[in-house]
């Protein structure tokens, strides 16, 4: 077996043992959504994914923007650092325009169940987005005909 394949196999094996424990959803104090947001959970590929909706302050059904993370890990309920996956400034801008925003942790990250291999699986990420949009379409506070993806 070529050295490159051996290294890839070892990295994959190591991520199976490290990532799920590192990002376990069991710490309830860590999994509290930010103030003025609404918890959001949905299932995708057998995983329960957790995040939150940042609604505008006005009453009624709102359009929504699903903010899709790039590559790498997420922990949206934890602050600090230049990037924590919560997109605070972007969420504030949309909220002030009357648009709800939606973010969640990838499988095996932050407060979401499952495992994340640290090598973006484009199909899994696409499945998450479709599942999130479908879950949003069932909510009374979201206008199902006006959901976008960022």
PDB file of C-alpha atoms in Angstrom:
ATOM      1  CA  UNK A   1       0.000   0.000   0.000  1.00  0.00           C
ATOM      2  CA  UNK A   2       1.494   3.415  -0.943  1.00  0.00           C
ATOM      3  CA  UNK A   3       2.536   5.654   1.950  1.00  0.00           C
ATOM      4  CA  UNK A   4      -0.039   8.262   0.930  1.00  0.00           C
ATOM      5  CA  UNK A   5      -2.874   5.725   1.311  1.00  0.00           C
ATOM      6  CA  UNK A   6      -1.537   4.573   4.687  1.00  0.00           C
ATOM      7  CA  UNK A   7      -1.414   8.173   5.953  1.00  0.00           C
ATOM      8  CA  UNK A   8      -4.939   8.854   4.703  1.00  0.00           C
ATOM      9  CA  UNK A   9      -6.248   5.693   6.366  1.00  0.00           C
ATOM     10  CA  UNK A  10      -4.561   6.586   9.674  1.00  0.00           C
ATOM     11  CA  UNK A  11      -5.949  10.123   9.567  1.00  0.00           C
ATOM     12  CA  UNK A  12      -9.434   8.792   8.901  1.00  0.00           C
ATOM     13  CA  UNK A  13      -9.141   6.283  11.728  1.00  0.00           C
ATOM     14  CA  UNK A  14      -7.822   8.902  14.160  1.00  0.00           C
ATOM     15  CA  UNK A  15     -10.629  11.325  13.360  1.00  0.00           C
ATOM     16  CA  UNK A  16     -13.179   8.637  14.193  1.00  0.00           C
ATOM     17  CA  UNK A  17     -11.744   8.373  17.691  1.00  0.00           C
ATOM     18  CA  UNK A  18     -10.979  12.024  18.381  1.00  0.00           C
ATOM     19  CA  UNK A  19     -13.708  14.111  16.748  1.00  0.00           C
ATOM     20  CA  UNK A  20     -16.850  12.571  18.301  1.00  0.00           C
ATOM     21  CA  UNK A  21     -15.523  12.840  21.858  1.00  0.00           C
ATOM     22  CA  UNK A  22     -14.159  16.326  21.337  1.00  0.00           C
ATOM     23  CA  UNK A  23     -17.463  17.651  20.046  1.00  0.00           C
ATOM     24  CA  UNK A  24     -19.936  15.607  22.114  1.00  0.00           C
ATOM     25  CA  UNK A  25     -23.321  17.233  22.670  1.00  0.00           C
ATOM     26  CA  UNK A  26     -23.527  16.044  26.285  1.00  0.00           C
ATOM     27  CA  UNK A  27     -22.418  19.283  27.958  1.00  0.00           C
ATOM     28  CA  UNK A  28     -25.775  20.994  28.523  1.00  0.00           C
ATOM     29  CA  UNK A  29     -24.206  24.255  29.752  1.00  0.00           C
ATOM     30  CA  UNK A  30     -22.250  24.537  26.533  1.00  0.00           C
ATOM     31  CA  UNK A  31     -25.347  23.940  24.404  1.00  0.00           C
ATOM     32  CA  UNK A  32     -27.408  26.934  25.502  1.00  0.00           C
ATOM     33  CA  UNK A  33     -28.381  29.078  22.517  1.00  0.00           C
ATOM     34  CA  UNK A  34     -27.564  32.795  22.599  1.00  0.00           C
ATOM     35  CA  UNK A  35     -30.050  35.238  24.097  1.00  0.00           C
ATOM     36  CA  UNK A  36     -32.851  36.377  21.784  1.00  0.00           C
ATOM     37  CA  UNK A  37     -32.522  33.297  19.558  1.00  0.00           C
ATOM     38  CA  UNK A  38     -34.743  30.233  19.217  1.00  0.00           C
ATOM     39  CA  UNK A  39     -33.366  26.675  19.412  1.00  0.00           C
ATOM     40  CA  UNK A  40     -33.517  24.795  16.101  1.00  0.00           C
ATOM     41  CA  UNK A  41     -33.120  21.034  15.709  1.00  0.00           C
ATOM     42  CA  UNK A  42     -33.522  18.831  12.670  1.00  0.00           C
ATOM     43  CA  UNK A  43     -32.408  15.410  11.477  1.00  0.00           C
ATOM     44  CA  UNK A  44     -30.089  14.725   8.554  1.00  0.00           C
ATOM     45  CA  UNK A  45     -28.453  11.437   7.578  1.00  0.00           C
ATOM     46  CA  UNK A  46     -29.372   9.884  10.931  1.00  0.00           C
ATOM     47  CA  UNK A  47     -27.902  12.751  12.992  1.00  0.00           C
ATOM     48  CA  UNK A  48     -29.755  15.233  15.174  1.00  0.00           C
ATOM     49  CA  UNK A  49     -28.299  18.623  14.270  1.00  0.00           C
ATOM     50  CA  UNK A  50     -28.682  21.545  16.654  1.00  0.00           C
ATOM     51  CA  UNK A  51     -28.465  25.249  16.158  1.00  0.00           C
ATOM     52  CA  UNK A  52     -30.643  28.294  16.441  1.00  0.00           C
ATOM     53  CA  UNK A  53     -32.822  30.737  14.583  1.00  0.00           C
ATOM     54  CA  UNK A  54     -32.103  34.424  15.057  1.00  0.00           C
ATOM     55  CA  UNK A  55     -35.527  36.005  14.441  1.00  0.00           C
ATOM     56  CA  UNK A  56     -36.239  39.663  13.751  1.00  0.00           C
ATOM     57  CA  UNK A  57     -37.897  41.584  16.583  1.00  0.00           C
ATOM     58  CA  UNK A  58     -41.149  42.162  14.660  1.00  0.00           C
ATOM     59  CA  UNK A  59     -44.087  39.778  14.944  1.00  0.00           C
ATOM     60  CA  UNK A  60     -45.290  37.527  12.154  1.00  0.00           C
ATOM     61  CA  UNK A  61     -43.876  35.085   9.638  1.00  0.00           C
ATOM     62  CA  UNK A  62     -40.429  36.108   8.435  1.00  0.00           C
ATOM     63  CA  UNK A  63     -38.298  35.251   5.447  1.00  0.00           C
ATOM     64  CA  UNK A  64     -35.220  33.270   6.456  1.00  0.00           C
ATOM     65  CA  UNK A  65     -31.624  32.857   5.360  1.00  0.00           C
ATOM     66  CA  UNK A  66     -29.930  29.513   5.993  1.00  0.00           C
ATOM     67  CA  UNK A  67     -26.253  30.263   6.567  1.00  0.00           C
ATOM     68  CA  UNK A  68     -24.154  27.342   5.346  1.00  0.00           C
ATOM     69  CA  UNK A  69     -20.744  26.851   6.953  1.00  0.00           C
ATOM     70  CA  UNK A  70     -17.597  26.375   4.972  1.00  0.00           C
ATOM     71  CA  UNK A  71     -15.125  23.613   5.658  1.00  0.00           C
ATOM     72  CA  UNK A  72     -13.831  22.920   9.132  1.00  0.00           C
ATOM     73  CA  UNK A  73     -15.411  22.452  12.506  1.00  0.00           C
ATOM     74  CA  UNK A  74     -18.176  24.525  14.093  1.00  0.00           C
ATOM     75  CA  UNK A  75     -19.308  25.407  17.588  1.00  0.00           C
ATOM     76  CA  UNK A  76     -21.968  28.068  17.195  1.00  0.00           C
ATOM     77  CA  UNK A  77     -22.886  28.445  20.864  1.00  0.00           C
ATOM     78  CA  UNK A  78     -19.326  29.327  21.898  1.00  0.00           C
ATOM     79  CA  UNK A  79     -17.954  32.798  21.369  1.00  0.00           C
ATOM     80  CA  UNK A  80     -14.388  33.896  20.957  1.00  0.00           C
ATOM     81  CA  UNK A  81     -11.954  33.904  18.137  1.00  0.00           C
ATOM     82  CA  UNK A  82     -12.341  35.460  14.709  1.00  0.00           C
ATOM     83  CA  UNK A  83     -14.485  32.527  13.511  1.00  0.00           C
ATOM     84  CA  UNK A  84     -16.755  30.402  15.643  1.00  0.00           C
ATOM     85  CA  UNK A  85     -19.415  29.611  13.080  1.00  0.00           C
ATOM     86  CA  UNK A  86     -22.045  31.910  14.543  1.00  0.00           C
ATOM     87  CA  UNK A  87     -21.737  34.742  11.977  1.00  0.00           C
ATOM     88  CA  UNK A  88     -22.809  37.354  14.536  1.00  0.00           C
ATOM     89  CA  UNK A  89     -22.397  40.435  12.323  1.00  0.00           C
ATOM     90  CA  UNK A  90     -24.137  38.838   9.351  1.00  0.00           C
ATOM     91  CA  UNK A  91     -27.022  37.655  11.530  1.00  0.00           C
ATOM     92  CA  UNK A  92     -27.427  41.156  12.982  1.00  0.00           C
ATOM     93  CA  UNK A  93     -27.565  42.715   9.513  1.00  0.00           C
ATOM     94  CA  UNK A  94     -30.216  40.291   8.281  1.00  0.00           C
ATOM     95  CA  UNK A  95     -32.213  40.592  11.507  1.00  0.00           C
ATOM     96  CA  UNK A  96     -32.287  44.403  11.195  1.00  0.00           C
ATOM     97  CA  UNK A  97     -33.640  43.931   7.644  1.00  0.00           C
ATOM     98  CA  UNK A  98     -36.477  41.751   8.978  1.00  0.00           C
ATOM     99  CA  UNK A  99     -34.961  38.421   7.915  1.00  0.00           C
ATOM    100  CA  UNK A 100     -34.475  35.475  10.275  1.00  0.00           C
ATOM    101  CA  UNK A 101     -31.148  33.640  10.089  1.00  0.00           C
ATOM    102  CA  UNK A 102     -30.458  29.990  10.779  1.00  0.00           C
ATOM    103  CA  UNK A 103     -27.151  28.374  11.812  1.00  0.00           C
ATOM    104  CA  UNK A 104     -26.333  24.941  13.197  1.00  0.00           C
ATOM    105  CA  UNK A 105     -23.355  22.828  14.119  1.00  0.00           C
ATOM    106  CA  UNK A 106     -22.231  20.193  11.646  1.00  0.00           C
ATOM    107  CA  UNK A 107     -22.622  16.559  12.658  1.00  0.00           C
ATOM    108  CA  UNK A 108     -20.250  15.728  15.508  1.00  0.00           C
ATOM    109  CA  UNK A 109     -19.491  19.388  16.212  1.00  0.00           C
ATOM    110  CA  UNK A 110     -20.629  21.680  18.983  1.00  0.00           C
ATOM    111  CA  UNK A 111     -24.050  20.489  20.098  1.00  0.00           C
ATOM    112  CA  UNK A 112     -24.917  18.247  17.133  1.00  0.00           C
ATOM    113  CA  UNK A 113     -24.859  14.458  17.248  1.00  0.00           C
ATOM    114  CA  UNK A 114     -22.888  12.260  14.880  1.00  0.00           C
ATOM    115  CA  UNK A 115     -19.368  12.379  13.544  1.00  0.00           C
ATOM    116  CA  UNK A 116     -17.488  14.793  11.315  1.00  0.00           C
ATOM    117  CA  UNK A 117     -14.490  13.503   9.416  1.00  0.00           C
ATOM    118  CA  UNK A 118     -12.775  16.901   8.865  1.00  0.00           C
ATOM    119  CA  UNK A 119     -12.894  16.245   5.143  1.00  0.00           C
ATOM    120  CA  UNK A 120     -15.982  17.932   3.807  1.00  0.00           C
ATOM    121  CA  UNK A 121     -18.456  15.472   2.400  1.00  0.00           C
ATOM    122  CA  UNK A 122     -20.283  17.641  -0.108  1.00  0.00           C
ATOM    123  CA  UNK A 123     -23.252  15.274  -0.243  1.00  0.00           C
ATOM    124  CA  UNK A 124     -23.675  15.273   3.545  1.00  0.00           C
ATOM    125  CA  UNK A 125     -23.464  19.080   3.658  1.00  0.00           C
ATOM    126  CA  UNK A 126     -26.059  19.345   0.853  1.00  0.00           C
ATOM    127  CA  UNK A 127     -28.338  16.892   2.680  1.00  0.00           C
ATOM    128  CA  UNK A 128     -28.055  19.054   5.815  1.00  0.00           C
ATOM    129  CA  UNK A 129     -29.106  22.176   3.920  1.00  0.00           C
ATOM    130  CA  UNK A 130     -32.100  20.441   2.307  1.00  0.00           C
ATOM    131  CA  UNK A 131     -33.156  18.992   5.685  1.00  0.00           C
ATOM    132  CA  UNK A 132     -32.812  22.416   7.362  1.00  0.00           C
ATOM    133  CA  UNK A 133     -34.955  24.104   4.702  1.00  0.00           C
ATOM    134  CA  UNK A 134     -37.625  21.390   5.003  1.00  0.00           C
ATOM    135  CA  UNK A 135     -37.667  21.799   8.793  1.00  0.00           C
ATOM    136  CA  UNK A 136     -37.984  25.583   8.442  1.00  0.00           C
ATOM    137  CA  UNK A 137     -40.903  25.219   6.038  1.00  0.00           C
ATOM    138  CA  UNK A 138     -42.963  23.592   8.807  1.00  0.00           C
ATOM    139  CA  UNK A 139     -42.515  26.450  11.302  1.00  0.00           C
ATOM    140  CA  UNK A 140     -45.211  29.020  12.052  1.00  0.00           C
ATOM    141  CA  UNK A 141     -42.682  31.868  12.456  1.00  0.00           C
ATOM    142  CA  UNK A 142     -41.031  31.364   9.038  1.00  0.00           C
ATOM    143  CA  UNK A 143     -42.508  32.236   5.623  1.00  0.00           C
ATOM    144  CA  UNK A 144     -42.004  28.925   3.825  1.00  0.00           C
ATOM    145  CA  UNK A 145     -42.097  30.624   0.414  1.00  0.00           C
ATOM    146  CA  UNK A 146     -39.166  32.921   1.270  1.00  0.00           C
ATOM    147  CA  UNK A 147     -36.232  30.801   2.455  1.00  0.00           C
ATOM    148  CA  UNK A 148     -32.803  31.444   0.991  1.00  0.00           C
ATOM    149  CA  UNK A 149     -29.352  29.962   1.376  1.00  0.00           C
ATOM    150  CA  UNK A 150     -26.169  31.957   1.985  1.00  0.00           C
TER     151      UNK A 150
END
